Coordinates of C-alpha atoms and ligand atoms in Angstrom, one line a residue:
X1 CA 45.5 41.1 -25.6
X2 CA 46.4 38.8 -28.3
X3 CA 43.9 38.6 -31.0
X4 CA 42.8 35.3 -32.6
X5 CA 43.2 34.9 -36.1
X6 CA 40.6 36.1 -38.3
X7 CA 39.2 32.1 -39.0
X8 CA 39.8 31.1 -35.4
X9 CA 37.6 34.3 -34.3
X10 CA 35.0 33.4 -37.0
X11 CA 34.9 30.0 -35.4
X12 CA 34.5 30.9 -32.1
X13 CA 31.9 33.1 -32.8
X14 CA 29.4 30.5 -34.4
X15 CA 30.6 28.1 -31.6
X16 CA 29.2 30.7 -29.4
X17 CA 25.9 31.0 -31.1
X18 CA 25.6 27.4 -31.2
X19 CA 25.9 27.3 -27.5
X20 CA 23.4 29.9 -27.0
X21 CA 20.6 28.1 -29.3
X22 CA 21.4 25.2 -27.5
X23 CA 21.4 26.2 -24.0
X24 CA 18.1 28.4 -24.2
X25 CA 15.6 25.7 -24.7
X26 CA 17.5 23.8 -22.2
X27 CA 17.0 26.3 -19.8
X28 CA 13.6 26.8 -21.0
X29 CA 13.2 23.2 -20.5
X30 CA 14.6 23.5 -16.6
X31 CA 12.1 25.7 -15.8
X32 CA 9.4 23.9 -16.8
X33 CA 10.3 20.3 -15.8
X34 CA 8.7 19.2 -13.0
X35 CA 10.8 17.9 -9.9
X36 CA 11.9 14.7 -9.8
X37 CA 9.9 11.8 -7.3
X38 CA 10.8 9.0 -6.0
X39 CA 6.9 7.8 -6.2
X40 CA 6.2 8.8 -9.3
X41 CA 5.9 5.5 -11.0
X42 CA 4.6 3.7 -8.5
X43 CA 1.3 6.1 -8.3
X44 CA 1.2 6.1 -11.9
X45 CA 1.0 2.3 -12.1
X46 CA -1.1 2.3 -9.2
X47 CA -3.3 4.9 -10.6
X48 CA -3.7 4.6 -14.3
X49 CA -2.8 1.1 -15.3
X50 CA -4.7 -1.5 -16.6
X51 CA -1.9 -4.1 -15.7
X52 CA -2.9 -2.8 -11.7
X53 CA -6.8 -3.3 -12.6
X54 CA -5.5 -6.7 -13.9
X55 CA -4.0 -8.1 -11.2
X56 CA -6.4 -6.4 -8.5
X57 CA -9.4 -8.3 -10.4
X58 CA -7.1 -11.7 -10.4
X59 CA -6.5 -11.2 -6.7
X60 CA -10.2 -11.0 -5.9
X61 CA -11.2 -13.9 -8.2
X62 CA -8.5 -15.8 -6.3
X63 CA -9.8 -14.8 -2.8
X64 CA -13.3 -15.5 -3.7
X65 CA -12.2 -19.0 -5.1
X66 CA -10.5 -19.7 -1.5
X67 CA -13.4 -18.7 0.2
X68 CA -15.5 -21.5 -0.7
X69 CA -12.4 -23.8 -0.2
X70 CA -12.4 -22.4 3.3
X71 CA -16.1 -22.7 4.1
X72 CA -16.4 -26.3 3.4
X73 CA -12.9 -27.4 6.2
X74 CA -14.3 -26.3 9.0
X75 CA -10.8 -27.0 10.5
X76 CA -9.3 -24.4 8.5
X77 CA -8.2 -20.9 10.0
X78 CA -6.5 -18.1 8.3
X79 CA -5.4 -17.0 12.0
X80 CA -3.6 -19.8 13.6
X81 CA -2.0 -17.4 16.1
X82 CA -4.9 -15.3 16.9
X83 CA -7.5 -18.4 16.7
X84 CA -7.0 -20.7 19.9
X85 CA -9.6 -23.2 21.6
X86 CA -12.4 -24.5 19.6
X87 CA -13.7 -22.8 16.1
X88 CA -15.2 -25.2 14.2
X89 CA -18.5 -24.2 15.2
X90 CA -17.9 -20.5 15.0
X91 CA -19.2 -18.8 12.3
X92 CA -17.5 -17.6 9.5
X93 CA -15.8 -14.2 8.9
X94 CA -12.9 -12.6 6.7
X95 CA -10.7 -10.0 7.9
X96 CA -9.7 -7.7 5.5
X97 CA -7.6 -4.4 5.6
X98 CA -9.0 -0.8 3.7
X99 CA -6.2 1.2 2.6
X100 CA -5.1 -0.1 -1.0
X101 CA -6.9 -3.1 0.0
X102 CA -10.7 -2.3 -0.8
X103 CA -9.9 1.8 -1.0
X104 CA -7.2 3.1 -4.0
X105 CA -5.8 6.0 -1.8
X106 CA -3.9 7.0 -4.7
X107 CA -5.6 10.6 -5.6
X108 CA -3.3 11.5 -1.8
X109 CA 0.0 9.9 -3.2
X110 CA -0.8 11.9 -6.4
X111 CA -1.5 15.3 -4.8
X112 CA 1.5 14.5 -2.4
X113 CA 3.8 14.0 -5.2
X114 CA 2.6 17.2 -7.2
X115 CA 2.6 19.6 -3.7
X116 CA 6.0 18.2 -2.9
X117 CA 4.7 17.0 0.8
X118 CA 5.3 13.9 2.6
X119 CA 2.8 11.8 4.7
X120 CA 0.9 14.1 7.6
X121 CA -1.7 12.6 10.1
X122 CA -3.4 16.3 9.2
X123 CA -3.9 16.3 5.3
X124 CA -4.6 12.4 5.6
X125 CA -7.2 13.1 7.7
X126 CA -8.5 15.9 5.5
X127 CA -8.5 13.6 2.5
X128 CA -10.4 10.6 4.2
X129 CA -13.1 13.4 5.1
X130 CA -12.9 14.4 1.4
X131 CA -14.3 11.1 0.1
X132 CA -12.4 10.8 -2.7
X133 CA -11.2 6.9 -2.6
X134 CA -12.1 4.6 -5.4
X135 CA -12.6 1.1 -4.6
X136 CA -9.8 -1.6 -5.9
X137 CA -11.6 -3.6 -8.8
X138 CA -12.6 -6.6 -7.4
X139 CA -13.0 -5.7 -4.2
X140 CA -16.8 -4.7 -3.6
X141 CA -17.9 -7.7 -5.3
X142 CA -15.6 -9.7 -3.2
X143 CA -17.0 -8.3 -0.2
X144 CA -20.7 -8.9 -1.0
X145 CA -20.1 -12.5 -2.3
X146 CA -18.7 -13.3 1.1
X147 CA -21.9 -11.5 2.5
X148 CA -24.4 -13.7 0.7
X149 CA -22.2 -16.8 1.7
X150 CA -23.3 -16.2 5.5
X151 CA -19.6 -14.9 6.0
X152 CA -19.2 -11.9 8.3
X153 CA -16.8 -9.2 6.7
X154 CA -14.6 -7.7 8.7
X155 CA -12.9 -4.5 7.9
X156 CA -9.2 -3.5 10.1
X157 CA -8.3 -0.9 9.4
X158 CA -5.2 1.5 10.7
X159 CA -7.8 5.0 9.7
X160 CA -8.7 6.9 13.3
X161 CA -11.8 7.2 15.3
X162 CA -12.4 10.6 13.6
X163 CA -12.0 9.1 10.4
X164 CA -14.1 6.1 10.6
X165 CA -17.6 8.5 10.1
X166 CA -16.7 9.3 6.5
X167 CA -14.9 6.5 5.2
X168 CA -17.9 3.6 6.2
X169 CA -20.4 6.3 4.3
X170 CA -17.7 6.3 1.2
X171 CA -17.6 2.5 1.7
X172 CA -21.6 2.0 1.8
X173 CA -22.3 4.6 -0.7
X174 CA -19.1 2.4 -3.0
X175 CA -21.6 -1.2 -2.2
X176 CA -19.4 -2.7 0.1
X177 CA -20.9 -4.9 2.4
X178 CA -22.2 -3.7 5.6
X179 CA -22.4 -5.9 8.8
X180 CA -25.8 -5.5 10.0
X181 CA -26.4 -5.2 13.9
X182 CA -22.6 -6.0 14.4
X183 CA -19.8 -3.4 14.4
X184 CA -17.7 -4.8 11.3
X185 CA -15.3 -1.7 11.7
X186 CA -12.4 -2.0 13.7
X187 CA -10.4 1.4 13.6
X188 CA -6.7 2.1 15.3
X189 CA -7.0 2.8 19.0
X190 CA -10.5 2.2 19.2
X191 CA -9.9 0.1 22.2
X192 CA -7.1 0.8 23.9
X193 CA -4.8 -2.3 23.0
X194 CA -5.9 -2.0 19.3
X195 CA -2.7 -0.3 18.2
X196 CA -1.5 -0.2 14.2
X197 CA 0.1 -3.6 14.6
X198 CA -3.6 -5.7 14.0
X199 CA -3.3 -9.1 15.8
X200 CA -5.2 -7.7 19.1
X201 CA -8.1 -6.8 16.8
X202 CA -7.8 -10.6 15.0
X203 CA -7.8 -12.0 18.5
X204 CA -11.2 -9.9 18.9
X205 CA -12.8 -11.4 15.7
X206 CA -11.2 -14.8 17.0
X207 CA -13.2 -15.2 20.0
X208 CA -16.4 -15.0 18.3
X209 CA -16.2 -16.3 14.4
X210 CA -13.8 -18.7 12.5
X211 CA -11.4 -16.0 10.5
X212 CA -11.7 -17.8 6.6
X213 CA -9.4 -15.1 5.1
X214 CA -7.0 -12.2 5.6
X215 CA -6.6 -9.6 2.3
X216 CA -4.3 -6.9 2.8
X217 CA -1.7 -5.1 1.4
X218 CA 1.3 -4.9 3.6
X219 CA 2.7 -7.5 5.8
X220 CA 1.5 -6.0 9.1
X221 CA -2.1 -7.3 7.7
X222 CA -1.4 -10.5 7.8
X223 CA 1.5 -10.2 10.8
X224 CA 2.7 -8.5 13.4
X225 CA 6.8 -9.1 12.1
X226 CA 6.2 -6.6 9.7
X227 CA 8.7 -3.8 10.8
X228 CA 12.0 -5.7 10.7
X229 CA 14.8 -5.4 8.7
X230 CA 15.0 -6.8 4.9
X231 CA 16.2 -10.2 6.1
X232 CA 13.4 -10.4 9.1
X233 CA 10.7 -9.5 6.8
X234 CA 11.7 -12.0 4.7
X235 CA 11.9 -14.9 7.7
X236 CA 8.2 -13.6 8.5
X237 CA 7.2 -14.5 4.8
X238 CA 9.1 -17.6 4.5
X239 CA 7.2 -19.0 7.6
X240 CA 3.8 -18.2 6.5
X241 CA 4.5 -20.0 3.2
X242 CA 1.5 -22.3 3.8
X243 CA -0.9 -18.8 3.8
X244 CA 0.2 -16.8 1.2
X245 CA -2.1 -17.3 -2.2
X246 CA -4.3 -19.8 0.1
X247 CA -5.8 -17.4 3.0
X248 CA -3.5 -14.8 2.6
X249 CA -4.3 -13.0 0.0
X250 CA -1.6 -9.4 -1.3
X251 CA -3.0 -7.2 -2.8
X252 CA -0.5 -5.0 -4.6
X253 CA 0.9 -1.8 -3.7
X254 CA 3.9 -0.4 -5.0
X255 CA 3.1 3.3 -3.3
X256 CA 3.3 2.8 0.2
X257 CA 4.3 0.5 3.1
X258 CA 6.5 -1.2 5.3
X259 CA 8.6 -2.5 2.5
X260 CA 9.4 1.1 1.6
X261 CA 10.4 2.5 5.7
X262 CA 12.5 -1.2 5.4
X263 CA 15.6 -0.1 3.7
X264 CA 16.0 3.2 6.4
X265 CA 15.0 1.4 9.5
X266 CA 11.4 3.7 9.3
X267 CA 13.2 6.3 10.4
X268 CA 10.9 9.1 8.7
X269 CA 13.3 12.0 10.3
X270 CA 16.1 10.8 7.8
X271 CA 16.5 13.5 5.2
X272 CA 15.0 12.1 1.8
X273 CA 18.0 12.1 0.2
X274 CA 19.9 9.0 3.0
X275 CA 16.6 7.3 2.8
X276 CA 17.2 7.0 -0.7
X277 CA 20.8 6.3 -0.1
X278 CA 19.6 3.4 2.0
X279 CA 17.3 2.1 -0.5
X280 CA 19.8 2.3 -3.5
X281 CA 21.8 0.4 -1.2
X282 CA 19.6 -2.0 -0.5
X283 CA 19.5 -3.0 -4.0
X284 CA 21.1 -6.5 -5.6
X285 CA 22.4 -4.7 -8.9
X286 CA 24.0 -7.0 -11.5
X287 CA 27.6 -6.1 -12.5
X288 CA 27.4 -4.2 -15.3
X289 CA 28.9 -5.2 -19.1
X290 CA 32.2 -6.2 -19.2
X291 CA 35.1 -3.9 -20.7
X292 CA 35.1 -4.0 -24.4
Ligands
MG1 MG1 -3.5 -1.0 3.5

């Protein structure tokens, strides 16, 4: 074996040590980073921000502002589709959805994120029955204003039969306003055509009160042309431009939805890693810097 010379070999050696002093808190550091998320952010913001209590409070205001608009035109309705014959007369109600609507579900994003797990219809149902939710600033005064306005509040909602019990005493116990001798809560699959998509269970308000106001956050609150691709989702927006700020009112969620299953077509069996392919991909990205 050849031998370096005596300066080379001296050389090498502290280049060596470097390495080592280097690498070992770097591999101290591996251990102890936590995994990388694709949600972490958006839980974060949706969790801990006071820009997110900001706009949830300005949303509110908003909707509370077009309420009284919409109370004095009786010809108004925020459901044309749903809404047919006569209304005028009806009396007034707002429809509005629970999930990161009037509810911040973000304590099961959070623990989903930390346990490394992905949506279940079995730990969701857990965490409704733990009670847990906070409500969305803004959103139980909203609801109670309408109340003392005469106006009927609505809540449609994609949570189960089994999990209705425990999220209307969470909701009470919160001060959001109840509905008196009527049954304000319209869970999934209650009846049997009341499936996720919500327009059968606007049709059902419809028949019996003028609907002021949808709040929701994700399109398939306001329609049922929520699912689409990119482009259809898009087409479904651009044609309820007269609704949106008006009697439409988003409520922001960057956590969860139906823009999020967009990109990969909701197919949920995709490994995580194409679904974030598709995402990335889905992405207008500017150009980059040119070539110095
Ligand atoms: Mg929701």
């Amino acid at each position: 074996m050849t031998r370096l010379p005596r300066s080379l070999e001296l050389r090498a050696s502290r280049l060596a040590i470097a390495l080592l002093t280097a690498l070992v808190p770097m591999g101290a550091l591996a251990q102890d980073a936590p995994a990388p998320n694709d949600n972490l952010n958006a839980v974060l913001w949706d969790q801990t921000s006071v820009e997110a209590q900001a706009g949830f409070v300005g949303a509110f205001a908003l909707a509370r502002i077009r309420l009284d608009e919409a109370l004095a035109d009786t010809a108004r309705t925020a459901a044309p589709k749903e809404q047919t014959g006569d209304f005028e007369d009806l009396p007034p109600a707002v429809v509005l959805d629970v999930d990161d609507t009037l509810l911040n579900t973000s304590r099961y994003q959070a623990w989903a994120l930390k346990a490394d797990k992905s949506f279940s219809a079995e730990t969701w149902t857990q965490y409704v029955k733990a009670k847990v939710d906070t409500a969305i600033p803004g959103a139980v005064d909203f609801t109670q204003y309408a109340a003392s306005k005469g106006v009927k509040v609505f809540y449609v909602t994609n949570r189960t039969k089994e999990e209705e019990a425990p999220t209307v005493e969470l909701m009470t116990a919160l001060g959001f306003a109840g509905g008196g001798n009527v049954d304000t809560f319209l869970s999934a699959k209650e009846q049997p055509d009341w499936t996720s998509a919500k327009s059968t269970r606007r049709f059902f308000i419809a028949k019996d009160y003028r609907i002021l106001m949808l709040v929701g956050d994700n399109l398939g609150d306001f329609t049922d042309s929520y699912k689409g691709t990119l482009t259809e989702r898009q087409a479904a927006f651009d044609e309820a431009a007269p609704h949106w700020g008006r009697d439409w009112i988003a409520i922001a969620n960057p956590t969860y939805g139906s823009f999020e299953s967009s990109p990969y077509k909701g197919d949920y069996k995709l490994p995580a890693a194409e679904q974030r392919r598709m995402k990335i991909d889905a992405l207008e990205a500017w150009s980059g810097p040119s070539a110095p």
